[in-house]
JSON list of C-alpha atoms in Angstrom, two decimals:
[
{"chain": "B", "resi": 88, "resn": "MET", "atom": "CA", "xyz": [-0.57, -3.77, 86.15]},
{"chain": "B", "resi": 89, "resn": "ARG", "atom": "CA", "xyz": [-1.81, -4.54, 82.79]},
{"chain": "B", "resi": 90, "resn": "LYS", "atom": "CA", "xyz": [-4.61, -2.14, 83.09]},
{"chain": "B", "resi": 91, "resn": "SER", "atom": "CA", "xyz": [-2.62, 0.56, 83.82]},
{"chain": "B", "resi": 92, "resn": "THR", "atom": "CA", "xyz": [-0.28, -0.43, 81.12]},
{"chain": "B", "resi": 93, "resn": "LEU", "atom": "CA", "xyz": [-3.00, -0.01, 78.80]},
{"chain": "B", "resi": 94, "resn": "ILE", "atom": "CA", "xyz": [-4.45, 3.18, 80.11]},
{"chain": "B", "resi": 95, "resn": "LEU", "atom": "CA", "xyz": [-0.48, 4.67, 79.70]},
{"chain": "B", "resi": 96, "resn": "ILE", "atom": "CA", "xyz": [-0.65, 3.24, 76.12]},
{"chain": "B", "resi": 97, "resn": "LEU", "atom": "CA", "xyz": [-3.93, 4.87, 75.67]},
{"chain": "B", "resi": 98, "resn": "ILE", "atom": "CA", "xyz": [-3.05, 8.58, 76.64]},
{"chain": "B", "resi": 99, "resn": "MET", "atom": "CA", "xyz": [0.20, 8.31, 74.59]},
{"chain": "B", "resi": 100, "resn": "ILE", "atom": "CA", "xyz": [-1.84, 7.39, 71.34]},
{"chain": "B", "resi": 101, "resn": "LEU", "atom": "CA", "xyz": [-4.15, 10.65, 72.42]},
{"chain": "B", "resi": 102, "resn": "MET", "atom": "CA", "xyz": [-1.20, 12.59, 73.03]},
{"chain": "B", "resi": 103, "resn": "VAL", "atom": "CA", "xyz": [0.49, 12.03, 69.35]},
{"chain": "B", "resi": 104, "resn": "PRO", "atom": "CA", "xyz": [-2.18, 13.72, 67.17]},
{"chain": "B", "resi": 105, "resn": "SER", "atom": "CA", "xyz": [-1.93, 17.12, 69.50]},
{"chain": "B", "resi": 106, "resn": "ALA", "atom": "CA", "xyz": [1.73, 16.61, 69.60]},
{"chain": "B", "resi": 107, "resn": "ILE", "atom": "CA", "xyz": [2.05, 16.70, 65.46]},
{"chain": "B", "resi": 108, "resn": "GLY", "atom": "CA", "xyz": [-0.86, 18.43, 64.72]},
{"chain": "B", "resi": 109, "resn": "ALA", "atom": "CA", "xyz": [0.21, 21.86, 66.01]},
{"chain": "B", "resi": 110, "resn": "ARG", "atom": "CA", "xyz": [2.02, 24.04, 62.99]},
{"chain": "B", "resi": 111, "resn": "SER", "atom": "CA", "xyz": [2.95, 27.58, 63.15]},
{"chain": "B", "resi": 112, "resn": "LEU", "atom": "CA", "xyz": [0.73, 30.16, 61.83]},
{"chain": "B", "resi": 113, "resn": "LEU", "atom": "CA", "xyz": [3.50, 32.12, 60.19]},
{"chain": "B", "resi": 114, "resn": "ASN", "atom": "CA", "xyz": [6.23, 30.84, 58.66]},
{"chain": "B", "resi": 115, "resn": "VAL", "atom": "CA", "xyz": [9.37, 32.73, 56.72]},
{"chain": "B", "resi": 116, "resn": "SER", "atom": "CA", "xyz": [11.87, 30.73, 55.06]},
{"chain": "B", "resi": 117, "resn": "LEU", "atom": "CA", "xyz": [14.81, 30.93, 52.92]},
{"chain": "B", "resi": 118, "resn": "GLY", "atom": "CA", "xyz": [16.24, 28.06, 51.12]},
{"chain": "B", "resi": 119, "resn": "PHE", "atom": "CA", "xyz": [18.17, 26.28, 48.20]},
{"chain": "B", "resi": 120, "resn": "GLY", "atom": "CA", "xyz": [17.25, 23.62, 45.82]},
{"chain": "B", "resi": 121, "resn": "ALA", "atom": "CA", "xyz": [18.00, 21.64, 43.05]},
{"chain": "B", "resi": 122, "resn": "THR", "atom": "CA", "xyz": [15.97, 20.75, 40.37]},
{"chain": "B", "resi": 123, "resn": "TYR", "atom": "CA", "xyz": [16.06, 17.92, 37.75]},
{"chain": "B", "resi": 124, "resn": "SER", "atom": "CA", "xyz": [15.17, 17.93, 33.94]},
{"chain": "B", "resi": 125, "resn": "LEU", "atom": "CA", "xyz": [15.57, 15.36, 31.54]},
{"chain": "B", "resi": 126, "resn": "GLU", "atom": "CA", "xyz": [14.31, 16.60, 28.05]},
{"chain": "B", "resi": 127, "resn": "GLU", "atom": "CA", "xyz": [15.17, 13.83, 26.02]},
{"chain": "B", "resi": 128, "resn": "ALA", "atom": "CA", "xyz": [13.86, 10.26, 26.53]},
{"chain": "B", "resi": 129, "resn": "GLY", "atom": "CA", "xyz": [16.62, 7.79, 27.93]},
{"chain": "B", "resi": 130, "resn": "ASP", "atom": "CA", "xyz": [18.07, 6.01, 30.83]},
{"chain": "B", "resi": 131, "resn": "ILE", "atom": "CA", "xyz": [16.93, 8.12, 34.07]},
{"chain": "B", "resi": 132, "resn": "SER", "atom": "CA", "xyz": [20.17, 7.26, 36.10]},
{"chain": "B", "resi": 133, "resn": "LEU", "atom": "CA", "xyz": [22.46, 8.13, 32.97]},
{"chain": "B", "resi": 134, "resn": "GLY", "atom": "CA", "xyz": [20.41, 11.72, 33.19]},
{"chain": "B", "resi": 135, "resn": "PHE", "atom": "CA", "xyz": [21.18, 12.20, 36.58]},
{"chain": "B", "resi": 136, "resn": "LYS", "atom": "CA", "xyz": [25.17, 12.16, 35.96]},
{"chain": "B", "resi": 137, "resn": "ASN", "atom": "CA", "xyz": [24.72, 14.92, 33.54]},
{"chain": "B", "resi": 138, "resn": "PRO", "atom": "CA", "xyz": [24.99, 18.43, 34.74]},
{"chain": "B", "resi": 139, "resn": "ASP", "atom": "CA", "xyz": [23.10, 19.77, 32.10]},
{"chain": "B", "resi": 140, "resn": "ASN", "atom": "CA", "xyz": [19.93, 18.54, 33.51]},
{"chain": "B", "resi": 141, "resn": "TRP", "atom": "CA", "xyz": [20.03, 19.87, 36.79]},
{"chain": "B", "resi": 142, "resn": "MET", "atom": "CA", "xyz": [19.20, 23.53, 37.89]},
{"chain": "B", "resi": 143, "resn": "PHE", "atom": "CA", "xyz": [20.15, 25.32, 41.30]},
{"chain": "B", "resi": 144, "resn": "SER", "atom": "CA", "xyz": [18.11, 27.58, 42.72]},
{"chain": "B", "resi": 145, "resn": "GLY", "atom": "CA", "xyz": [17.42, 29.83, 45.87]},
{"chain": "B", "resi": 146, "resn": "GLU", "atom": "CA", "xyz": [14.13, 30.75, 47.33]},
{"chain": "B", "resi": 147, "resn": "LEU", "atom": "CA", "xyz": [12.00, 32.48, 49.42]},
{"chain": "B", "resi": 148, "resn": "SER", "atom": "CA", "xyz": [8.52, 31.29, 50.93]},
{"chain": "B", "resi": 149, "resn": "ALA", "atom": "CA", "xyz": [6.30, 32.60, 53.30]},
{"chain": "B", "resi": 150, "resn": "ARG", "atom": "CA", "xyz": [3.21, 30.81, 54.64]},
{"chain": "B", "resi": 151, "resn": "LEU", "atom": "CA", "xyz": [0.20, 32.24, 56.50]},
{"chain": "B", "resi": 152, "resn": "GLY", "atom": "CA", "xyz": [-2.18, 29.49, 57.91]},
{"chain": "B", "resi": 153, "resn": "PHE", "atom": "CA", "xyz": [-2.71, 27.35, 54.57]},
{"chain": "B", "resi": 154, "resn": "LEU", "atom": "CA", "xyz": [-1.64, 30.26, 52.09]},
{"chain": "B", "resi": 155, "resn": "GLN", "atom": "CA", "xyz": [1.56, 30.24, 50.65]},
{"chain": "B", "resi": 156, "resn": "GLY", "atom": "CA", "xyz": [4.11, 32.66, 48.79]},
{"chain": "B", "resi": 157, "resn": "GLN", "atom": "CA", "xyz": [7.19, 31.57, 46.95]},
{"chain": "B", "resi": 158, "resn": "ALA", "atom": "CA", "xyz": [9.62, 33.41, 45.16]},
{"chain": "B", "resi": 159, "resn": "MET", "atom": "CA", "xyz": [12.38, 31.16, 43.23]},
{"chain": "B", "resi": 160, "resn": "VAL", "atom": "CA", "xyz": [15.51, 32.08, 41.40]},
{"chain": "B", "resi": 161, "resn": "TYR", "atom": "CA", "xyz": [17.16, 30.09, 38.75]},
{"chain": "B", "resi": 162, "resn": "PRO", "atom": "CA", "xyz": [20.28, 30.80, 37.04]},
{"chain": "B", "resi": 163, "resn": "ILE", "atom": "CA", "xyz": [20.33, 29.40, 33.62]},
{"chain": "B", "resi": 164, "resn": "THR", "atom": "CA", "xyz": [21.70, 29.15, 30.24]},
{"chain": "B", "resi": 165, "resn": "CYS", "atom": "CA", "xyz": [20.04, 29.89, 26.91]},
{"chain": "B", "resi": 166, "resn": "SER", "atom": "CA", "xyz": [20.85, 27.76, 23.57]},
{"chain": "B", "resi": 167, "resn": "ASP", "atom": "CA", "xyz": [23.28, 30.51, 22.47]},
{"chain": "B", "resi": 168, "resn": "ASP", "atom": "CA", "xyz": [25.29, 30.24, 25.75]},
{"chain": "B", "resi": 169, "resn": "ALA", "atom": "CA", "xyz": [23.79, 33.36, 27.15]},
{"chain": "B", "resi": 170, "resn": "GLN", "atom": "CA", "xyz": [23.67, 33.55, 30.94]},
{"chain": "B", "resi": 171, "resn": "GLY", "atom": "CA", "xyz": [20.73, 34.61, 32.63]},
{"chain": "B", "resi": 172, "resn": "VAL", "atom": "CA", "xyz": [18.14, 34.04, 35.31]},
{"chain": "B", "resi": 173, "resn": "LEU", "atom": "CA", "xyz": [14.45, 32.62, 35.78]},
{"chain": "B", "resi": 174, "resn": "LEU", "atom": "CA", "xyz": [12.22, 34.03, 38.28]},
{"chain": "B", "resi": 175, "resn": "ILE", "atom": "CA", "xyz": [9.37, 32.31, 39.16]},
{"chain": "B", "resi": 176, "resn": "GLY", "atom": "CA", "xyz": [6.71, 33.70, 41.69]},
{"chain": "B", "resi": 177, "resn": "MET", "atom": "CA", "xyz": [4.28, 31.21, 42.88]},
{"chain": "B", "resi": 178, "resn": "GLY", "atom": "CA", "xyz": [1.12, 31.00, 44.88]},
{"chain": "B", "resi": 179, "resn": "SER", "atom": "CA", "xyz": [-0.08, 28.12, 46.38]},
{"chain": "B", "resi": 180, "resn": "VAL", "atom": "CA", "xyz": [-2.11, 26.53, 49.30]},
{"chain": "B", "resi": 181, "resn": "SER", "atom": "CA", "xyz": [-0.50, 24.38, 51.77]},
{"chain": "B", "resi": 182, "resn": "LEU", "atom": "CA", "xyz": [-2.66, 22.13, 53.28]},
{"chain": "B", "resi": 183, "resn": "PRO", "atom": "CA", "xyz": [-1.17, 19.96, 56.43]},
{"chain": "B", "resi": 184, "resn": "VAL", "atom": "CA", "xyz": [-1.61, 16.19, 56.38]},
{"chain": "B", "resi": 185, "resn": "LEU", "atom": "CA", "xyz": [-0.06, 15.24, 59.32]},
{"chain": "B", "resi": 186, "resn": "GLY", "atom": "CA", "xyz": [0.65, 18.45, 61.05]},
{"chain": "B", "resi": 187, "resn": "PRO", "atom": "CA", "xyz": [4.22, 19.86, 60.27]},
{"chain": "B", "resi": 188, "resn": "VAL", "atom": "CA", "xyz": [5.40, 16.53, 59.31]},
{"chain": "B", "resi": 189, "resn": "LEU", "atom": "CA", "xyz": [3.77, 16.34, 56.07]},
{"chain": "B", "resi": 190, "resn": "ALA", "atom": "CA", "xyz": [1.63, 18.79, 53.72]},
{"chain": "B", "resi": 191, "resn": "LEU", "atom": "CA", "xyz": [0.59, 18.64, 50.40]},
{"chain": "B", "resi": 192, "resn": "GLU", "atom": "CA", "xyz": [1.27, 22.03, 48.22]},
{"chain": "B", "resi": 193, "resn": "PHE", "atom": "CA", "xyz": [-0.67, 22.79, 45.13]},
{"chain": "B", "resi": 194, "resn": "GLY", "atom": "CA", "xyz": [0.03, 26.14, 43.33]},
{"chain": "B", "resi": 195, "resn": "ALA", "atom": "CA", "xyz": [0.55, 28.18, 40.33]},
{"chain": "B", "resi": 196, "resn": "GLY", "atom": "CA", "xyz": [2.22, 31.40, 39.27]},
{"chain": "B", "resi": 197, "resn": "PRO", "atom": "CA", "xyz": [4.03, 33.50, 36.52]},
{"chain": "B", "resi": 198, "resn": "SER", "atom": "CA", "xyz": [7.61, 33.47, 35.57]},
{"chain": "B", "resi": 199, "resn": "VAL", "atom": "CA", "xyz": [10.20, 35.81, 33.80]},
{"chain": "B", "resi": 200, "resn": "THR", "atom": "CA", "xyz": [13.54, 34.65, 32.07]},
{"chain": "B", "resi": 201, "resn": "TYR", "atom": "CA", "xyz": [15.82, 38.02, 31.91]},
{"chain": "B", "resi": 202, "resn": "MET", "atom": "CA", "xyz": [19.34, 37.83, 30.27]},
{"chain": "B", "resi": 203, "resn": "PRO", "atom": "CA", "xyz": [21.50, 40.98, 30.76]},
{"chain": "B", "resi": 204, "resn": "THR", "atom": "CA", "xyz": [24.34, 42.42, 28.92]},
{"chain": "B", "resi": 205, "resn": "SER", "atom": "CA", "xyz": [27.02, 39.91, 28.31]},
{"chain": "B", "resi": 206, "resn": "SER", "atom": "CA", "xyz": [30.62, 39.61, 25.67]},
{"chain": "B", "resi": 207, "resn": "SER", "atom": "CA", "xyz": [28.24, 37.82, 23.47]},
{"chain": "B", "resi": 208, "resn": "SER", "atom": "CA", "xyz": [25.23, 40.37, 23.64]},
{"chain": "B", "resi": 209, "resn": "GLN", "atom": "CA", "xyz": [25.52, 44.13, 24.29]},
{"chain": "B", "resi": 210, "resn": "ARG", "atom": "CA", "xyz": [22.09, 44.63, 24.80]},
{"chain": "B", "resi": 211, "resn": "SER", "atom": "CA", "xyz": [19.58, 42.74, 27.84]},
{"chain": "B", "resi": 212, "resn": "PHE", "atom": "CA", "xyz": [16.76, 41.06, 26.58]},
{"chain": "B", "resi": 213, "resn": "TYR", "atom": "CA", "xyz": [13.49, 38.90, 28.03]},
{"chain": "B", "resi": 214, "resn": "GLU", "atom": "CA", "xyz": [12.79, 35.52, 26.54]},
{"chain": "B", "resi": 215, "resn": "LEU", "atom": "CA", "xyz": [9.25, 34.76, 26.28]},
{"chain": "B", "resi": 216, "resn": "ALA", "atom": "CA", "xyz": [7.34, 31.76, 25.75]},
{"chain": "B", "resi": 217, "resn": "ASP", "atom": "CA", "xyz": [8.14, 29.80, 22.66]},
{"chain": "B", "resi": 218, "resn": "GLY", "atom": "CA", "xyz": [11.80, 30.90, 22.90]},
{"chain": "B", "resi": 219, "resn": "GLU", "atom": "CA", "xyz": [10.62, 34.82, 21.46]},
{"chain": "B", "resi": 220, "resn": "ARG", "atom": "CA", "xyz": [13.06, 37.43, 22.83]},
{"chain": "B", "resi": 221, "resn": "ALA", "atom": "CA", "xyz": [12.31, 41.33, 23.40]},
{"chain": "B", "resi": 222, "resn": "ASP", "atom": "CA", "xyz": [14.59, 43.93, 24.37]},
{"chain": "B", "resi": 223, "resn": "ALA", "atom": "CA", "xyz": [14.62, 44.83, 27.58]},
{"chain": "B", "resi": 224, "resn": "GLU", "atom": "CA", "xyz": [14.62, 48.56, 26.88]},
{"chain": "B", "resi": 225, "resn": "GLU", "atom": "CA", "xyz": [11.68, 48.13, 24.80]},
{"chain": "B", "resi": 226, "resn": "LYS", "atom": "CA", "xyz": [9.50, 45.94, 27.10]},
{"chain": "B", "resi": 227, "resn": "THR", "atom": "CA", "xyz": [8.70, 46.63, 30.35]},
{"chain": "B", "resi": 228, "resn": "PHE", "atom": "CA", "xyz": [9.20, 43.71, 33.32]},
{"chain": "B", "resi": 229, "resn": "SER", "atom": "CA", "xyz": [5.10, 43.33, 33.72]},
{"chain": "B", "resi": 230, "resn": "GLU", "atom": "CA", "xyz": [4.80, 42.89, 30.00]},
{"chain": "B", "resi": 231, "resn": "ALA", "atom": "CA", "xyz": [7.15, 40.28, 29.61]},
{"chain": "B", "resi": 232, "resn": "MET", "atom": "CA", "xyz": [5.74, 38.50, 32.87]},
{"chain": "B", "resi": 233, "resn": "PHE", "atom": "CA", "xyz": [2.44, 38.66, 30.87]},
{"chain": "B", "resi": 234, "resn": "GLU", "atom": "CA", "xyz": [4.05, 36.92, 27.76]},
{"chain": "B", "resi": 235, "resn": "SER", "atom": "CA", "xyz": [6.03, 34.22, 29.56]},
{"chain": "B", "resi": 236, "resn": "PRO", "atom": "CA", "xyz": [5.11, 30.67, 30.62]},
{"chain": "B", "resi": 237, "resn": "VAL", "atom": "CA", "xyz": [2.88, 30.12, 33.69]},
{"chain": "B", "resi": 238, "resn": "TYR", "atom": "CA", "xyz": [4.37, 27.12, 35.98]},
{"chain": "B", "resi": 239, "resn": "LEU", "atom": "CA", "xyz": [2.37, 24.90, 38.36]},
{"chain": "B", "resi": 240, "resn": "GLN", "atom": "CA", "xyz": [3.46, 22.62, 40.88]},
{"chain": "B", "resi": 241, "resn": "ILE", "atom": "CA", "xyz": [2.25, 20.20, 43.27]},
{"chain": "B", "resi": 242, "resn": "GLY", "atom": "CA", "xyz": [4.47, 18.14, 45.85]},
{"chain": "B", "resi": 243, "resn": "LEU", "atom": "CA", "xyz": [4.92, 17.70, 49.82]},
{"chain": "B", "resi": 244, "resn": "GLY", "atom": "CA", "xyz": [6.56, 19.72, 52.44]},
{"chain": "B", "resi": 245, "resn": "SER", "atom": "CA", "xyz": [7.74, 19.05, 55.74]},
{"chain": "B", "resi": 246, "resn": "GLU", "atom": "CA", "xyz": [9.10, 21.30, 58.54]},
{"chain": "B", "resi": 247, "resn": "VAL", "atom": "CA", "xyz": [10.84, 19.69, 61.32]},
{"chain": "B", "resi": 248, "resn": "GLY", "atom": "CA", "xyz": [11.83, 22.20, 63.97]},
{"chain": "B", "resi": 249, "resn": "PRO", "atom": "CA", "xyz": [13.67, 25.16, 61.85]},
{"chain": "B", "resi": 250, "resn": "VAL", "atom": "CA", "xyz": [14.52, 23.26, 58.87]},
{"chain": "B", "resi": 251, "resn": "GLY", "atom": "CA", "xyz": [11.74, 22.23, 56.31]},
{"chain": "B", "resi": 252, "resn": "ILE", "atom": "CA", "xyz": [12.22, 20.11, 53.11]},
{"chain": "B", "resi": 253, "resn": "ARG", "atom": "CA", "xyz": [9.96, 20.10, 49.83]},
{"chain": "B", "resi": 254, "resn": "ALA", "atom": "CA", "xyz": [9.74, 17.83, 47.17]},
{"chain": "B", "resi": 255, "resn": "ARG", "atom": "CA", "xyz": [7.87, 18.93, 44.31]},
{"chain": "B", "resi": 256, "resn": "TRP", "atom": "CA", "xyz": [6.91, 18.28, 40.48]},
{"chain": "B", "resi": 257, "resn": "LEU", "atom": "CA", "xyz": [7.49, 21.58, 38.60]},
{"chain": "B", "resi": 258, "resn": "MET", "atom": "CA", "xyz": [5.55, 21.83, 35.33]},
{"chain": "B", "resi": 259, "resn": "GLU", "atom": "CA", "xyz": [6.08, 24.74, 33.04]},
{"chain": "B", "resi": 260, "resn": "SER", "atom": "CA", "xyz": [2.52, 25.65, 31.12]},
{"chain": "B", "resi": 261, "resn": "GLU", "atom": "CA", "xyz": [2.22, 26.25, 27.27]},
{"chain": "B", "resi": 262, "resn": "ALA", "atom": "CA", "xyz": [0.00, 29.24, 28.44]},
{"chain": "B", "resi": 263, "resn": "THR", "atom": "CA", "xyz": [1.05, 32.72, 29.86]},
{"chain": "B", "resi": 264, "resn": "LEU", "atom": "CA", "xyz": [-1.27, 35.18, 31.96]},
{"chain": "B", "resi": 265, "resn": "GLY", "atom": "CA", "xyz": [-1.45, 37.22, 28.68]},
{"chain": "B", "resi": 266, "resn": "SER", "atom": "CA", "xyz": [-2.90, 34.27, 26.75]},
{"chain": "B", "resi": 267, "resn": "VAL", "atom": "CA", "xyz": [-5.28, 33.01, 29.56]},
{"chain": "B", "resi": 268, "resn": "TYR", "atom": "CA", "xyz": [-6.47, 36.94, 30.26]},
{"chain": "B", "resi": 269, "resn": "THR", "atom": "CA", "xyz": [-7.49, 37.66, 26.78]},
{"chain": "B", "resi": 270, "resn": "SER", "atom": "CA", "xyz": [-8.96, 34.09, 26.06]},
{"chain": "B", "resi": 271, "resn": "SER", "atom": "CA", "xyz": [-11.09, 33.65, 29.18]},
{"chain": "B", "resi": 272, "resn": "GLN", "atom": "CA", "xyz": [-9.89, 30.15, 29.78]},
{"chain": "B", "resi": 273, "resn": "TRP", "atom": "CA", "xyz": [-8.12, 29.49, 32.61]},
{"chain": "B", "resi": 274, "resn": "TRP", "atom": "CA", "xyz": [-7.68, 25.82, 32.07]},
{"chain": "B", "resi": 275, "resn": "GLU", "atom": "CA", "xyz": [-5.67, 26.30, 29.61]},
{"chain": "B", "resi": 276, "resn": "ILE", "atom": "CA", "xyz": [-2.66, 26.59, 32.00]},
{"chain": "B", "resi": 277, "resn": "PHE", "atom": "CA", "xyz": [-2.77, 22.51, 32.55]},
{"chain": "B", "resi": 278, "resn": "ALA", "atom": "CA", "xyz": [-1.35, 22.40, 29.10]},
{"chain": "B", "resi": 279, "resn": "ILE", "atom": "CA", "xyz": [2.07, 21.25, 30.21]},
{"chain": "B", "resi": 280, "resn": "ASP", "atom": "CA", "xyz": [5.19, 21.92, 27.83]},
{"chain": "B", "resi": 281, "resn": "LYS", "atom": "CA", "xyz": [7.97, 20.84, 30.14]},
{"chain": "B", "resi": 282, "resn": "ALA", "atom": "CA", "xyz": [7.95, 19.18, 33.65]},
{"chain": "B", "resi": 283, "resn": "PHE", "atom": "CA", "xyz": [10.75, 18.85, 36.28]},
{"chain": "B", "resi": 284, "resn": "LEU", "atom": "CA", "xyz": [11.45, 17.29, 39.67]},
{"chain": "B", "resi": 285, "resn": "SER", "atom": "CA", "xyz": [12.41, 20.02, 42.37]},
{"chain": "B", "resi": 286, "resn": "LEU", "atom": "CA", "xyz": [14.20, 19.46, 45.77]},
{"chain": "B", "resi": 287, "resn": "ALA", "atom": "CA", "xyz": [14.54, 22.15, 48.28]},
{"chain": "B", "resi": 288, "resn": "LEU", "atom": "CA", "xyz": [15.88, 22.61, 51.90]},
{"chain": "B", "resi": 289, "resn": "THR", "atom": "CA", "xyz": [14.71, 25.47, 53.87]},
{"chain": "B", "resi": 290, "resn": "LEU", "atom": "CA", "xyz": [15.67, 27.46, 57.03]},
{"chain": "B", "resi": 291, "resn": "LYS", "atom": "CA", "xyz": [12.98, 28.81, 59.14]},
{"chain": "B", "resi": 292, "resn": "MET", "atom": "CA", "xyz": [13.70, 32.60, 59.66]},
{"chain": "B", "resi": 293, "resn": "PHE", "atom": "CA", "xyz": [10.72, 33.33, 61.91]}
]
């Protein structure tokens, strides 16, 4: 009886990796999240209570094997209370640590901050790196993207059935695509200006 029990336990142990190791080849998900930023030094618990330190977002992500692409949209408020949207495109790798249960994610991508016309501004504009602004009628979207900060991310992802959870450290670089291209020094993107804690909940579409 003891031998049969030991054999049964051994079989179950051998079956566990195969059960959790299977991860779908293709995953397209929609999600929403919250990103926390505390720009001033202070008590983090007090910072959590301040709504100004939070940004809410929507995102679309697609993964094929280990390669992953994400499009994130953040409604934001600029320094002069102008309302706009921060768009971040992220290319990343998703490396399974424990099948679909846990994966490491590393990525980088460009951003664009767009401010449409409003009661306080009759013209739409892009907010570029270092807070500079450019009229949207004088600069194209791609030109604004090359002059906007690059974002990096490192985090953990988990897939449990159709539901996914992501916890990541999102970082705004001092570099832009244009500055990296002109200087040919890609490592400049690791000069971090701001960092955020981002949490997201996603639902697998197919």
